[in-house]
Amino acid sequence: MTTHGTLAVQLYSVMDAFGADQPGTLKRLAALGYRYVEPFALGIWNTPDEQLAASARALRADLDAAELAVSSVHVSIGQSGHAGLVEMCRILDTDTAFVPIPFLVEGFEGRTFESRDAVMLFAERLNAAARELSAAGIRLGYHNHHFEWDRLPDGARAFDVLWDLLDPEILAEVDVYWAAVAGQDPPEVLERLGERAVAAHLKDGPAAVDTPQTPIGTGDVDIPAALRAGTHLRWHITEIDATESDRFDLLDSNRRTLLAGGLTAP
């Protein structure tokens, strides 16, 4: 089976090593065979633009030294003004930015997915930011965890309400593991989102909260089925949240499994 997505790795997977030795960690990922990475937020909404740009330039230099490129980036969204974010994306040479979790959007540090009104306000904020970023050539998207599928007081699932309210131009990064944790069928999620889903986070394990992740193919997530449903995905991104394994060994194993199964492009 061949799909169209290109392989990348989310740098959150090796956060501790990355914080201790950024250039060395990037070179180690490159030595495993990765060619693309997805950085996590380089700053939050109140990070001064010049500081955000400096962090991006330092990362760009280390990426170049490791011969790595950027697939997309996880970002923070303030209430207004996104010049710093646009410059960061320009420096990192990516046109795709994902909000990875609600508390990285200013004003949504609380319980965003527990009421319809809160979901509506969150969608309005993302829509407004997406329109501003689009004018600068940046596409904004949202990355799921498991709690988006919680039931609202009226019985609807917050995930469905959110995506009904988001502008069609907003992209989806589907974390297939967290979708499974929420009791969802990842292929169905990818099919429902259609071509809005441009990236997927790939990992395996018991599909339960607060449990260690394991090599792809050894857990409860049917990743081949998800990728068969997501032939429109541009990026296949390996990620680790929690594991009892060596993180670099697990990323190496997952990369090899995806390539050996013809599930992804290097």
mmCIF file of C-alpha atoms in Angstrom:
data_model
loop_
_atom_site.group_PDB
_atom_site.id
_atom_site.type_symbol
_atom_site.label_atom_id
_atom_site.label_comp_id
_atom_site.label_asym_id
_atom_site.label_seq_id
_atom_site.Cartn_x
_atom_site.Cartn_y
_atom_site.Cartn_z
ATOM 1 C CA MET A 1 0.000 0.000 0.000
ATOM 2 C CA THR A 2 1.360 3.406 -0.917
ATOM 3 C CA THR A 3 0.017 6.695 0.402
ATOM 4 C CA HIS A 4 1.030 10.227 -0.435
ATOM 5 C CA GLY A 5 2.163 11.584 2.941
ATOM 6 C CA THR A 6 5.763 12.466 3.667
ATOM 7 C CA LEU A 7 7.320 11.401 6.949
ATOM 8 C CA ALA A 8 8.240 13.923 9.655
ATOM 9 C CA VAL A 9 8.809 13.859 13.417
ATOM 10 C CA GLN A 10 7.271 16.109 16.076
ATOM 11 C CA LEU A 11 10.104 17.538 18.184
ATOM 12 C CA TYR A 12 7.977 17.330 21.336
ATOM 13 C CA SER A 13 8.818 13.600 21.182
ATOM 14 C CA VAL A 14 12.367 14.370 22.323
ATOM 15 C CA MET A 15 11.625 17.531 24.299
ATOM 16 C CA ASP A 16 14.097 16.881 27.132
ATOM 17 C CA ALA A 17 16.978 16.028 24.809
ATOM 18 C CA PHE A 18 16.078 18.956 22.571
ATOM 19 C CA GLY A 19 16.118 21.367 25.490
ATOM 20 C CA ALA A 20 19.502 20.085 26.660
ATOM 21 C CA ASP A 21 21.210 19.936 23.241
ATOM 22 C CA GLN A 22 19.225 21.379 20.350
ATOM 23 C CA PRO A 23 21.814 20.948 17.563
ATOM 24 C CA GLY A 24 22.856 17.492 18.762
ATOM 25 C CA THR A 25 19.275 16.265 18.997
ATOM 26 C CA LEU A 26 18.484 17.433 15.468
ATOM 27 C CA LYS A 27 21.575 15.716 14.108
ATOM 28 C CA ARG A 28 20.601 12.527 15.925
ATOM 29 C CA LEU A 29 17.126 12.596 14.347
ATOM 30 C CA ALA A 30 18.708 13.165 10.952
ATOM 31 C CA ALA A 31 21.004 10.191 11.556
ATOM 32 C CA LEU A 32 17.903 8.032 12.092
ATOM 33 C CA GLY A 33 16.801 9.000 8.594
ATOM 34 C CA TYR A 34 14.277 11.738 9.251
ATOM 35 C CA ARG A 35 14.318 14.637 6.783
ATOM 36 C CA TYR A 36 11.528 16.790 8.191
ATOM 37 C CA VAL A 37 10.596 17.926 11.693
ATOM 38 C CA GLU A 38 7.609 19.666 13.242
ATOM 39 C CA PRO A 39 8.724 22.134 15.938
ATOM 40 C CA PHE A 40 6.460 22.781 18.906
ATOM 41 C CA ALA A 41 5.668 26.312 20.050
ATOM 42 C CA LEU A 42 8.767 28.504 20.215
ATOM 43 C CA GLY A 43 6.899 31.006 22.379
ATOM 44 C CA ILE A 44 3.482 31.866 23.755
ATOM 45 C CA TRP A 45 1.256 34.763 22.741
ATOM 46 C CA ASN A 46 3.091 37.351 24.861
ATOM 47 C CA THR A 47 6.553 36.450 23.569
ATOM 48 C CA PRO A 48 8.042 39.589 21.991
ATOM 49 C CA ASP A 49 8.279 39.369 18.217
ATOM 50 C CA GLU A 50 12.036 39.894 18.238
ATOM 51 C CA GLN A 51 12.517 37.061 20.738
ATOM 52 C CA LEU A 52 10.336 34.731 18.670
ATOM 53 C CA ALA A 53 12.322 35.585 15.544
ATOM 54 C CA ALA A 54 15.626 35.024 17.365
ATOM 55 C CA SER A 55 14.491 31.571 18.518
ATOM 56 C CA ALA A 56 13.381 30.729 14.986
ATOM 57 C CA ARG A 57 16.708 31.882 13.500
ATOM 58 C CA ALA A 58 18.659 29.784 16.026
ATOM 59 C CA LEU A 59 16.516 26.762 15.199
ATOM 60 C CA ARG A 60 16.885 27.412 11.462
ATOM 61 C CA ALA A 61 20.676 27.431 11.788
ATOM 62 C CA ASP A 62 20.653 24.111 13.661
ATOM 63 C CA LEU A 63 18.198 22.599 11.170
ATOM 64 C CA ASP A 64 20.428 23.621 8.280
ATOM 65 C CA ALA A 65 23.449 22.094 10.009
ATOM 66 C CA ALA A 66 21.530 18.820 10.389
ATOM 67 C CA GLU A 67 20.158 19.042 6.818
ATOM 68 C CA LEU A 68 16.570 19.017 8.103
ATOM 69 C CA ALA A 69 13.524 20.923 6.866
ATOM 70 C CA VAL A 70 10.247 21.854 8.576
ATOM 71 C CA SER A 71 6.911 20.274 7.728
ATOM 72 C CA SER A 72 4.677 22.484 9.871
ATOM 73 C CA VAL A 73 4.897 24.114 13.271
ATOM 74 C CA HIS A 74 2.868 24.178 16.477
ATOM 75 C CA VAL A 75 2.059 27.739 17.510
ATOM 76 C CA SER A 76 0.453 29.978 20.079
ATOM 77 C CA ILE A 77 -2.219 32.510 19.110
ATOM 78 C CA GLY A 78 -2.706 35.892 20.763
ATOM 79 C CA GLN A 79 -5.810 38.033 20.664
ATOM 80 C CA SER A 80 -4.499 40.261 17.895
ATOM 81 C CA GLY A 81 -1.430 40.848 15.802
ATOM 82 C CA HIS A 82 0.395 37.848 14.370
ATOM 83 C CA ALA A 83 3.412 39.485 12.760
ATOM 84 C CA GLY A 84 5.809 37.516 14.964
ATOM 85 C CA LEU A 85 4.191 34.224 14.047
ATOM 86 C CA VAL A 86 4.315 35.072 10.350
ATOM 87 C CA GLU A 87 8.011 35.950 10.591
ATOM 88 C CA MET A 88 8.712 32.727 12.495
ATOM 89 C CA CYS A 89 7.071 30.679 9.737
ATOM 90 C CA ARG A 90 9.005 32.613 7.103
ATOM 91 C CA ILE A 91 12.297 31.886 8.858
ATOM 92 C CA LEU A 92 11.443 28.203 9.243
ATOM 93 C CA ASP A 93 10.212 28.013 5.638
ATOM 94 C CA THR A 94 6.778 26.573 6.350
ATOM 95 C CA ASP A 95 3.314 27.792 5.402
ATOM 96 C CA THR A 96 1.386 25.587 7.839
ATOM 97 C CA ALA A 97 0.837 26.263 11.548
ATOM 98 C CA PHE A 98 -1.252 24.224 13.981
ATOM 99 C CA VAL A 99 -2.697 25.210 17.338
ATOM 100 C CA PRO A 100 -1.826 22.092 19.366
ATOM 101 C CA ILE A 101 -4.017 22.667 22.427
ATOM 102 C CA PRO A 102 -6.536 25.329 23.505
ATOM 103 C CA PHE A 103 -4.484 26.863 26.322
ATOM 104 C CA LEU A 104 -1.992 28.118 23.717
ATOM 105 C CA VAL A 105 -4.710 30.497 22.517
ATOM 106 C CA GLU A 106 -4.831 33.604 24.676
ATOM 107 C CA GLY A 107 -7.969 33.685 26.786
ATOM 108 C CA PHE A 108 -8.670 29.950 26.492
ATOM 109 C CA GLU A 109 -6.571 28.620 29.332
ATOM 110 C CA GLY A 110 -9.682 27.154 31.018
ATOM 111 C CA ARG A 111 -12.226 24.524 30.036
ATOM 112 C CA THR A 112 -12.837 25.264 26.387
ATOM 113 C CA PHE A 113 -14.725 22.087 25.487
ATOM 114 C CA GLU A 114 -17.261 21.954 28.300
ATOM 115 C CA SER A 115 -19.899 24.345 26.899
ATOM 116 C CA ARG A 116 -21.223 25.231 23.454
ATOM 117 C CA ASP A 117 -20.670 28.939 24.103
ATOM 118 C CA ALA A 118 -16.989 28.344 24.915
ATOM 119 C CA VAL A 119 -16.543 26.227 21.781
ATOM 120 C CA MET A 120 -18.192 28.982 19.709
ATOM 121 C CA LEU A 121 -15.853 31.631 21.128
ATOM 122 C CA PHE A 122 -12.844 29.401 20.486
ATOM 123 C CA ALA A 123 -13.915 28.814 16.879
ATOM 124 C CA GLU A 124 -14.399 32.561 16.378
ATOM 125 C CA ARG A 125 -10.878 33.228 17.625
ATOM 126 C CA LEU A 126 -9.343 30.608 15.339
ATOM 127 C CA ASN A 127 -11.342 31.877 12.366
ATOM 128 C CA ALA A 128 -10.186 35.442 12.961
ATOM 129 C CA ALA A 129 -6.548 34.389 13.310
ATOM 130 C CA ALA A 130 -6.777 32.188 10.227
ATOM 131 C CA ARG A 131 -8.066 35.082 8.116
ATOM 132 C CA GLU A 132 -5.203 37.332 9.211
ATOM 133 C CA LEU A 133 -2.582 34.639 8.674
ATOM 134 C CA SER A 134 -4.007 33.674 5.297
ATOM 135 C CA ALA A 135 -3.366 37.198 4.061
ATOM 136 C CA ALA A 136 0.317 36.549 4.830
ATOM 137 C CA GLY A 137 0.330 33.148 3.123
ATOM 138 C CA ILE A 138 0.125 31.057 6.312
ATOM 139 C CA ARG A 139 -2.480 28.315 6.715
ATOM 140 C CA LEU A 140 -3.784 27.772 10.248
ATOM 141 C CA GLY A 141 -5.010 24.457 11.606
ATOM 142 C CA TYR A 142 -5.977 22.660 14.810
ATOM 143 C CA HIS A 143 -4.540 19.491 16.373
ATOM 144 C CA ASN A 144 -6.776 17.257 18.487
ATOM 145 C CA HIS A 145 -6.318 15.407 21.746
ATOM 146 C CA HIS A 146 -9.050 13.215 23.258
ATOM 147 C CA PHE A 147 -11.110 15.750 25.201
ATOM 148 C CA GLU A 148 -12.557 17.392 22.072
ATOM 149 C CA TRP A 149 -14.965 14.447 21.862
ATOM 150 C CA ASP A 150 -16.442 15.100 25.308
ATOM 151 C CA ARG A 151 -20.201 15.591 25.345
ATOM 152 C CA LEU A 152 -21.519 19.112 25.762
ATOM 153 C CA PRO A 153 -24.496 19.705 28.065
ATOM 154 C CA ASP A 154 -26.855 19.444 25.053
ATOM 155 C CA GLY A 155 -25.436 16.024 24.142
ATOM 156 C CA ALA A 156 -23.425 17.077 21.096
ATOM 157 C CA ARG A 157 -19.766 16.222 20.876
ATOM 158 C CA ALA A 158 -17.530 19.281 21.141
ATOM 159 C CA PHE A 159 -15.362 18.026 18.242
ATOM 160 C CA ASP A 160 -18.315 18.027 15.843
ATOM 161 C CA VAL A 161 -19.504 21.457 16.993
ATOM 162 C CA LEU A 162 -16.016 22.926 16.615
ATOM 163 C CA TRP A 163 -15.461 21.708 13.069
ATOM 164 C CA ASP A 164 -18.939 22.818 12.021
ATOM 165 C CA LEU A 165 -18.061 26.327 13.242
ATOM 166 C CA LEU A 166 -14.533 26.579 11.864
ATOM 167 C CA ASP A 167 -14.068 28.167 8.449
ATOM 168 C CA PRO A 168 -13.493 25.615 5.668
ATOM 169 C CA GLU A 169 -9.970 26.971 5.154
ATOM 170 C CA ILE A 170 -8.845 25.868 8.625
ATOM 171 C CA LEU A 171 -6.815 22.674 8.436
ATOM 172 C CA ALA A 172 -6.826 19.591 10.637
ATOM 173 C CA GLU A 173 -3.913 17.697 12.105
ATOM 174 C CA VAL A 174 -5.465 14.427 13.241
ATOM 175 C CA ASP A 175 -3.757 12.697 16.135
ATOM 176 C CA VAL A 176 -4.931 9.166 15.442
ATOM 177 C CA TYR A 177 -3.827 7.916 18.857
ATOM 178 C CA TRP A 178 -5.837 10.485 20.809
ATOM 179 C CA ALA A 179 -8.822 9.942 18.549
ATOM 180 C CA ALA A 180 -8.683 6.249 19.472
ATOM 181 C CA VAL A 181 -8.332 7.139 23.171
ATOM 182 C CA ALA A 182 -11.584 9.110 22.794
ATOM 183 C CA GLY A 183 -13.299 5.999 21.479
ATOM 184 C CA GLN A 184 -13.366 7.238 17.896
ATOM 185 C CA ASP A 185 -12.483 5.386 14.711
ATOM 186 C CA PRO A 186 -9.474 7.239 13.220
ATOM 187 C CA PRO A 187 -10.273 6.263 9.597
ATOM 188 C CA GLU A 188 -13.791 7.634 10.011
ATOM 189 C CA VAL A 189 -12.434 10.868 11.514
ATOM 190 C CA LEU A 190 -10.055 11.323 8.574
ATOM 191 C CA GLU A 191 -12.764 10.548 6.034
ATOM 192 C CA ARG A 192 -15.177 12.997 7.664
ATOM 193 C CA LEU A 193 -12.641 15.831 7.683
ATOM 194 C CA GLY A 194 -11.671 15.083 4.097
ATOM 195 C CA GLU A 195 -9.024 17.246 2.498
ATOM 196 C CA ARG A 196 -9.032 19.614 5.474
ATOM 197 C CA ALA A 197 -6.895 16.938 7.164
ATOM 198 C CA VAL A 198 -3.406 17.592 5.830
ATOM 199 C CA ALA A 199 -1.343 15.986 8.612
ATOM 200 C CA ALA A 200 -1.626 13.076 11.016
ATOM 201 C CA HIS A 201 0.235 12.306 14.225
ATOM 202 C CA LEU A 202 1.123 8.614 14.284
ATOM 203 C CA LYS A 203 1.799 6.589 17.435
ATOM 204 C CA ASP A 204 0.554 3.375 19.002
ATOM 205 C CA GLY A 205 -0.102 1.823 22.372
ATOM 206 C CA PRO A 206 -2.990 0.846 24.668
ATOM 207 C CA ALA A 207 -5.116 3.831 23.519
ATOM 208 C CA ALA A 208 -5.802 4.959 27.059
ATOM 209 C CA VAL A 209 -5.028 8.098 29.016
ATOM 210 C CA ASP A 210 -1.799 8.088 31.046
ATOM 211 C CA THR A 211 -0.403 4.893 29.527
ATOM 212 C CA PRO A 212 2.995 4.487 27.818
ATOM 213 C CA GLN A 213 3.089 4.367 24.039
ATOM 214 C CA THR A 214 4.652 1.396 22.271
ATOM 215 C CA PRO A 215 6.035 0.677 18.786
ATOM 216 C CA ILE A 216 3.632 1.101 15.881
ATOM 217 C CA GLY A 217 1.967 -2.237 15.224
ATOM 218 C CA THR A 218 2.023 -3.395 18.858
ATOM 219 C CA GLY A 219 -0.921 -1.425 20.247
ATOM 220 C CA ASP A 220 -4.614 -0.743 19.708
ATOM 221 C CA VAL A 221 -4.397 1.837 16.903
ATOM 222 C CA ASP A 222 -4.880 0.557 13.351
ATOM 223 C CA ILE A 223 -2.508 2.971 11.667
ATOM 224 C CA PRO A 224 -2.573 1.230 8.240
ATOM 225 C CA ALA A 225 -6.374 1.639 8.175
ATOM 226 C CA ALA A 226 -6.061 5.283 9.152
ATOM 227 C CA LEU A 227 -3.560 5.996 6.382
ATOM 228 C CA ARG A 228 -5.684 4.131 3.831
ATOM 229 C CA ALA A 229 -8.487 6.533 4.749
ATOM 230 C CA GLY A 230 -6.128 9.509 4.707
ATOM 231 C CA THR A 231 -4.597 9.251 1.251
ATOM 232 C CA HIS A 232 -5.017 13.041 1.031
ATOM 233 C CA LEU A 233 -2.623 13.631 3.957
ATOM 234 C CA ARG A 234 0.435 15.675 3.111
ATOM 235 C CA TRP A 235 2.382 14.825 6.283
ATOM 236 C CA HIS A 236 2.736 11.643 8.334
ATOM 237 C CA ILE A 237 4.255 12.796 11.619
ATOM 238 C CA THR A 238 5.604 10.379 14.198
ATOM 239 C CA GLU A 239 5.226 11.510 17.800
ATOM 240 C CA ILE A 240 5.689 10.256 21.348
ATOM 241 C CA ASP A 241 3.886 11.657 24.371
ATOM 242 C CA ALA A 242 4.818 9.109 27.043
ATOM 243 C CA THR A 243 6.791 5.881 26.772
ATOM 244 C CA GLU A 244 8.894 3.476 28.809
ATOM 245 C CA SER A 245 11.165 2.948 25.793
ATOM 246 C CA ASP A 246 14.152 4.991 24.710
ATOM 247 C CA ARG A 247 12.564 7.786 22.703
ATOM 248 C CA PHE A 248 15.082 7.746 19.877
ATOM 249 C CA ASP A 249 14.833 3.963 19.591
ATOM 250 C CA LEU A 250 11.043 4.206 19.423
ATOM 251 C CA LEU A 251 11.149 6.911 16.759
ATOM 252 C CA ASP A 252 13.588 4.777 14.782
ATOM 253 C CA SER A 253 11.348 1.722 15.103
ATOM 254 C CA ASN A 254 8.241 3.650 14.082
ATOM 255 C CA ARG A 255 9.976 5.159 11.073
ATOM 256 C CA ARG A 256 11.186 1.763 9.901
ATOM 257 C CA THR A 257 7.740 0.186 10.346
ATOM 258 C CA LEU A 258 5.996 2.921 8.370
ATOM 259 C CA LEU A 259 8.515 2.740 5.535
ATOM 260 C CA ALA A 260 8.670 -1.072 5.446
ATOM 261 C CA GLY A 261 4.888 -1.269 5.163
ATOM 262 C CA GLY A 262 4.803 1.203 2.326
ATOM 263 C CA LEU A 263 2.677 3.397 4.561
ATOM 264 C CA THR A 264 4.604 6.620 4.042
ATOM 265 C CA ALA A 265 7.199 8.361 1.911
ATOM 266 C CA PRO A 266 10.619 9.151 3.447
#
